[in-house]
Coordinates of C-alpha atoms in Angstrom, one line a residue:
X716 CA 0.0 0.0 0.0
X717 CA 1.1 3.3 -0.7
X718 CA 1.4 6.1 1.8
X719 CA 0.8 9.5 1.7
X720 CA 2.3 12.7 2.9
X721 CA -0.2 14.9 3.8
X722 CA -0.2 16.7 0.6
X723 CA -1.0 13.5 -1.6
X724 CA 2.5 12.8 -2.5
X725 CA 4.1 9.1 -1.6
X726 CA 6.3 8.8 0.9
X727 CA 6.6 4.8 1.2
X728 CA 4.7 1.6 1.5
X729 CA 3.7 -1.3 3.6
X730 CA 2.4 -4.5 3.2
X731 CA -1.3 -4.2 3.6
X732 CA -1.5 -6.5 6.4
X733 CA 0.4 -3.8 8.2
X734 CA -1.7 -0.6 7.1
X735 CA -4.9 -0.6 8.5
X736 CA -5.0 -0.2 12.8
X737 CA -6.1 2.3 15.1
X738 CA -3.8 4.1 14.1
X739 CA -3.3 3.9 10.3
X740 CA -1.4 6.3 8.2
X741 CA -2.7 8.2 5.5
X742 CA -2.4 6.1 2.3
X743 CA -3.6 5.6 -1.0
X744 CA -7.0 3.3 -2.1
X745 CA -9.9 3.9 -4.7
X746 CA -13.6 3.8 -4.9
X747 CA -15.8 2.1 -7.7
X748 CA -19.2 2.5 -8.7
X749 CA -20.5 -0.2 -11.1
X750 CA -23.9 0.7 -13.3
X751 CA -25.3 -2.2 -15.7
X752 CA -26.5 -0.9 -18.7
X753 CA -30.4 -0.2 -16.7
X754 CA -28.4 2.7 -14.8
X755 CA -28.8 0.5 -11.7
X756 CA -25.7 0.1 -8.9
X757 CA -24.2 -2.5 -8.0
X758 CA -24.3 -2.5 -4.0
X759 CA -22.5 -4.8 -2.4
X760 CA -22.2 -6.3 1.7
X761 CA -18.6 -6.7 2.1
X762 CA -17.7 -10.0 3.7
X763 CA -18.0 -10.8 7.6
X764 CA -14.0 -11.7 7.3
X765 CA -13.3 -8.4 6.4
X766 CA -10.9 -6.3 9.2
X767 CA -13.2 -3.1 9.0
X768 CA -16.9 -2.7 8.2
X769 CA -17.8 -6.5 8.4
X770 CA -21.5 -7.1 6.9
X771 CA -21.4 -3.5 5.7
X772 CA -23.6 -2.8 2.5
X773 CA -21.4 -0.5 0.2
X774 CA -20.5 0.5 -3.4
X775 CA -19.1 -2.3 -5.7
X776 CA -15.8 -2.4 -4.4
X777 CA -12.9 -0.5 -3.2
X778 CA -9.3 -1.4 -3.1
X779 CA -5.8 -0.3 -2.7
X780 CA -3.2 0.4 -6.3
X781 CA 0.2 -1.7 -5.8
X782 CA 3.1 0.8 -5.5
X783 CA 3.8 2.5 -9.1
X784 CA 0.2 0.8 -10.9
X785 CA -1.6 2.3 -12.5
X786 CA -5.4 3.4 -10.8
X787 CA -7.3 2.2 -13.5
X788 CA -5.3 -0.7 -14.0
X789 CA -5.8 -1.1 -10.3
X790 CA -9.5 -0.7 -10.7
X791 CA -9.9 -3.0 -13.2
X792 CA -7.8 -5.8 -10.9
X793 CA -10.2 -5.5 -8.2
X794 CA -12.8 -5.6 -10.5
X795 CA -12.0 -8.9 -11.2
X796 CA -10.4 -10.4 -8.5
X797 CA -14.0 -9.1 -6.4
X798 CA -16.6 -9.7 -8.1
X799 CA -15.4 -11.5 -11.3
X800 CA -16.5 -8.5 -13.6
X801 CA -15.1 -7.0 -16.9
X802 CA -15.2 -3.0 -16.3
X803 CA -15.7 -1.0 -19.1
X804 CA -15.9 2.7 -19.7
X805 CA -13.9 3.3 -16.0
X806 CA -14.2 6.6 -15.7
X807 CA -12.5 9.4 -12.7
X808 CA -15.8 10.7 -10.7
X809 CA -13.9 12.2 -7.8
X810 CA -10.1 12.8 -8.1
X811 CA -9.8 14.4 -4.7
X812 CA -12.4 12.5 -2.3
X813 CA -10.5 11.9 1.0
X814 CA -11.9 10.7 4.4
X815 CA -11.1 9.2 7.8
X816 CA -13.0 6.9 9.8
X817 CA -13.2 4.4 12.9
X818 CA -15.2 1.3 12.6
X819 CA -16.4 -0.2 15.7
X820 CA -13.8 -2.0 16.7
X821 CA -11.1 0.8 16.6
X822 CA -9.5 -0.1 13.3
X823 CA -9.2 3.6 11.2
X824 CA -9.5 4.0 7.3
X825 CA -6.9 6.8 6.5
X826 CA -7.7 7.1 2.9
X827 CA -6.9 9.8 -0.4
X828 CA -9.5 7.5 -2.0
X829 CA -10.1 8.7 -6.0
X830 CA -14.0 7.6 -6.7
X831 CA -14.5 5.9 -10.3
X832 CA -17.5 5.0 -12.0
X833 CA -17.7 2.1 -14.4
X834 CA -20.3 0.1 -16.4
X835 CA -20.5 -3.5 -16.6
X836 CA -22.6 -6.3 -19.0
X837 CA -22.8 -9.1 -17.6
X838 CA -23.6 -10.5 -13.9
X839 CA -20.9 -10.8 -11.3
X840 CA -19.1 -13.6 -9.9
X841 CA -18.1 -12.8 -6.3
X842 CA -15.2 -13.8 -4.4
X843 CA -16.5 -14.8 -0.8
X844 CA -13.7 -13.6 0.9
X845 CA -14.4 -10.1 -0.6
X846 CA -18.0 -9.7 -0.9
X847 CA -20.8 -11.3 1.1
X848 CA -23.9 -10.6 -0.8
X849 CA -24.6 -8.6 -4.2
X850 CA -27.6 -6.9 -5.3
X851 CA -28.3 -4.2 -8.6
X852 CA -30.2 -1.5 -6.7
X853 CA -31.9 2.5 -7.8
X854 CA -30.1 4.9 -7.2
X855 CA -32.6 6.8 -6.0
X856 CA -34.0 4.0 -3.8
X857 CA -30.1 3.7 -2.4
X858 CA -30.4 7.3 -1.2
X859 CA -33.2 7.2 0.3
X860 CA -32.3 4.0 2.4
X861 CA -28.8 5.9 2.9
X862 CA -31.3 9.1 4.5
X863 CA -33.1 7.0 7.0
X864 CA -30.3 4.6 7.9
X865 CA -27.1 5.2 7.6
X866 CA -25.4 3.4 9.8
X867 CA -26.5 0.1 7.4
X868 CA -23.8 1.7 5.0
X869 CA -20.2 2.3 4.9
X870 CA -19.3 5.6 5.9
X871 CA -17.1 6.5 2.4
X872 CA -20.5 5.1 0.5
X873 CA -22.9 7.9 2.6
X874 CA -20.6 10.4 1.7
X875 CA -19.5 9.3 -1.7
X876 CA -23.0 8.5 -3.3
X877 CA -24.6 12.4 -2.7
X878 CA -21.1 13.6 -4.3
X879 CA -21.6 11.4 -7.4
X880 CA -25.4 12.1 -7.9
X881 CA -24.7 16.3 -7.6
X882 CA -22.0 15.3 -10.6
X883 CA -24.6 13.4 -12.7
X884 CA -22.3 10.5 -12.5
X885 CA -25.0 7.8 -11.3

């Protein structure tokens, strides 16, 4: 994982086993958004093995860039190591989306976290150990769920998903 000076630039790495604790560094990950061709989300519940948010419901997927790859080569990785999708049309939403947050059991996300949007064909495959449970949802429906419980969500997902519907991204 790569981490961060406070100013965005790199300053290192560590294993990712290493990065997230209560007290994690600032580092670099990504966002993703999947739409089918319906305009519909993919919303996914990240797996109860996960280290933070366990059982959460939140966008497609997230992940961390290797050291010196790419982000949308990154993106596209996850993609398929996730949820066993084909991105196409992977697109920058939110260059500059940053947060910091403390799940329940003390572990921080430290994150400069670019948001993407994507689009997808097809139906996804997903790995267990990643994702839980998959569904296509509205957009509009999401939001409103996101209004009147929040705490259902992950917190970059409540912040990210009004961002990305003032943009006209989903």
């Amino acid at each position: 994982v790569t981490l961060l000076a406070e100013d965005g630039t790199a300053v290192g790495t560590l294993p990712k086993s290493e990065v997230h604790t209560t007290d994690t560094p600032l580092h670099l990950a990504f966002s993703c958004y999947v739409l089918d061709p319906a305009g519909r989300l993919l919303l996914t519940r990240r797996s109860l093995a996960k280290r933070t948010w366990p059982g959460v419901w939140t966008n497609s997927f997230c992940g961390h860039p290797r050291p010196d790859e790419q982000m949308t080569d990154a993106v596209r990785r996850h993609g398929l190591d996730e949820l066993g999708i084909a991105l196409s049309d992977v697109r920058l939403a939110i260059p500059e989306y940053r947060y910091r947050a403390v799940d329940a059991s003390g572990i921080v996300e430290n994150e400069i976290c670019p948001v993407h949007v994507a689009t997808i064909d097809g139906r996804p495959a997903a790995n267990p150990a990643e994702v839980s449970e998959w569904i296509w949802v509205d957009v509009s429906a999401l939001s409103e769920a996101i209004t009147h419980a929040p705490f259902a969500f992950s917190p970059w997902l409540v912040e990210q998903l009004p961002l990305l519907r003032t943009l006209g991204e989903v």
